[in-house]
Coordinates of C-alpha atoms in Angstrom, one line a residue:
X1 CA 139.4 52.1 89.8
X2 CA 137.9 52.4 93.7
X3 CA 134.4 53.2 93.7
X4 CA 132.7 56.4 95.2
X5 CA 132.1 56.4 98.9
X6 CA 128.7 55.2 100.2
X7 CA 126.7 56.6 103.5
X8 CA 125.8 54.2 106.1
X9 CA 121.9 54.3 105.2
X10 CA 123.1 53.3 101.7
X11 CA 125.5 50.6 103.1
X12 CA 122.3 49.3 104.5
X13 CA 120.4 49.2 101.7
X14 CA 122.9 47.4 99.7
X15 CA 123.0 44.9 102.5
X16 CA 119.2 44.1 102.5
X17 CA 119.2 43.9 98.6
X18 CA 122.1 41.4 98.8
X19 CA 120.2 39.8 101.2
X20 CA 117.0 39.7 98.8
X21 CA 119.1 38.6 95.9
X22 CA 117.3 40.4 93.8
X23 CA 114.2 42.7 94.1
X24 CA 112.2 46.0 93.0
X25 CA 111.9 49.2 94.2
X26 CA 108.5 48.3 95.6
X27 CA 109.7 45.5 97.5
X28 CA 112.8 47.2 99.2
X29 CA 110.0 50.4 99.6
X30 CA 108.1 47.7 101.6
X31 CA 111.1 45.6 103.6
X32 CA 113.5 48.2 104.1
X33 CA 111.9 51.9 103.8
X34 CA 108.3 51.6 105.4
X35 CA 110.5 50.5 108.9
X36 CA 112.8 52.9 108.2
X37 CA 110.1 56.0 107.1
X38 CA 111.6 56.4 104.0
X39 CA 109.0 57.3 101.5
X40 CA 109.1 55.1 98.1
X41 CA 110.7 57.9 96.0
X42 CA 113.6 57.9 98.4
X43 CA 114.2 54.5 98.5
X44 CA 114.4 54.6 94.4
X45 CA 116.5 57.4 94.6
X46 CA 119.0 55.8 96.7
X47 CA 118.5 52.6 94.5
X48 CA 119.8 54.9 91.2
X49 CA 122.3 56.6 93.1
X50 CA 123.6 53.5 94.3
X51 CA 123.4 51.8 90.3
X52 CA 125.1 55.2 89.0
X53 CA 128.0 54.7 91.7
X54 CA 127.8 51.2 90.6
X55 CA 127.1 49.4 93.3
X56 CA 124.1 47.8 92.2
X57 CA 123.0 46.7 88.7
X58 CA 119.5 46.1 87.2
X59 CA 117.4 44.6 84.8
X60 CA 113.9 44.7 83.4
X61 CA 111.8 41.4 84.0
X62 CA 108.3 41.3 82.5
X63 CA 108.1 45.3 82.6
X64 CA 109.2 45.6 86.1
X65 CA 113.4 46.5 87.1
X66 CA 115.0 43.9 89.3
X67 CA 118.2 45.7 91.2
X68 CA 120.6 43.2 92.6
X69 CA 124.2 44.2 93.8
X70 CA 127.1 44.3 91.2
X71 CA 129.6 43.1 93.0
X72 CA 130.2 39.6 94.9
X73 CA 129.0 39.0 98.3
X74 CA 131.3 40.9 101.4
X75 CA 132.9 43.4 97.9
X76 CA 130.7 46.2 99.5
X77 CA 131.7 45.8 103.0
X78 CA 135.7 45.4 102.1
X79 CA 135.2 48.9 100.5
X80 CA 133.3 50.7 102.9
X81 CA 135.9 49.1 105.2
X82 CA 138.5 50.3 102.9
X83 CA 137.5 53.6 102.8
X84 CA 137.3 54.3 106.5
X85 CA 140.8 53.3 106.7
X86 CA 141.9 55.6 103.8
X87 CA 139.7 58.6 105.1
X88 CA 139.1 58.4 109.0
X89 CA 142.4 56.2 110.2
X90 CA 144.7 58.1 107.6
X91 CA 145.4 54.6 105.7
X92 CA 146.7 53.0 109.2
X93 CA 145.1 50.0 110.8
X94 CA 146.6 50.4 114.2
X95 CA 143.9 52.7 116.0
X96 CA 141.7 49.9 114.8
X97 CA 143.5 47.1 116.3
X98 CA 143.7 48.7 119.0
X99 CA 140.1 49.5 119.6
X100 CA 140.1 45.3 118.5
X101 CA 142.5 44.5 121.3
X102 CA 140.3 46.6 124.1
X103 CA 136.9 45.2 123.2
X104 CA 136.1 42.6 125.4
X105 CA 133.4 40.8 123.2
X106 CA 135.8 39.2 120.8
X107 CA 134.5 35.5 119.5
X108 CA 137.0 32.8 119.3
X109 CA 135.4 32.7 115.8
X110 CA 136.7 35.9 115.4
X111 CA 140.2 35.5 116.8
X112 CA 140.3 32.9 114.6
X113 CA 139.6 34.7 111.5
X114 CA 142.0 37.7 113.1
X115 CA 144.7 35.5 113.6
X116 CA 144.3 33.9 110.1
X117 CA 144.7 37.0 108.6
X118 CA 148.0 38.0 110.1
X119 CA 149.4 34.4 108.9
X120 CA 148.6 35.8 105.8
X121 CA 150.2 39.2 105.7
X122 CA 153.2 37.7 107.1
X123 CA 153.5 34.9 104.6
X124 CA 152.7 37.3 101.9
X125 CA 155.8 39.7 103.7
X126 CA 157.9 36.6 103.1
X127 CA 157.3 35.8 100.0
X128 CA 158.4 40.0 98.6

């Protein structure tokens, strides 16, 4: 089952907890809200929301709860990727290529990665 849609502050948050590895709501208050002017409350809201979408999990460590993300590194990012696709490209990657092909600030690391990727859809194509 695909997981509810996340807002790009929320992506960010997920990011820096991954990034932490684990942490409370004090410490993301402090790292990631205080630059941000997000009061405390609202960083612990989004921190529930985000645990009720299930997104990030967390448990309680000498009387204090620990959030870390429930899913693998790069999960989050394939569904937020995922869901622009579905909702703002109509479930087609071509605009996006596209916009890939114009951009002139492509790494070769990148085109790399790109080009490994299409040898996989088309082996995967050969092998249905």
């Amino acid at each position: 089952m695909r997981k509810p849609s996340i807002g790009d502050q929320e992506l960010a948050l997920l990011h820096h907890i991954d990034e932490c590895g684990s942490a409370s709501v004090g410490e993301v208050a402090a790292s990631f809200g205080e630059p941000r002017g997000l009061a405390r409350s609202t960083v612990l809201t989004m921190m529930e929301r985000l645990r009720g979408k299930g997104y990030l999990k967390r448990r309680q460590l000498k009387g204090m709860f620990r959030y870390s993300t429930a899913t693998g590194p790069g999960e989050v990012m394939r569904s937020a990727v995922g869901s622009f696709v579905e909702k703002t490209l109509s479930g087609s990657v071509s605009p996006f290529v596209a916009w890939m092909s114009e951009r002139a600030e492509v790494s070769d690391t990148e085109l790399a990665e790109l080009e490994a990727l299409v040898a996989q859809l088309q082996s995967r194509r050969k092998e249905s």
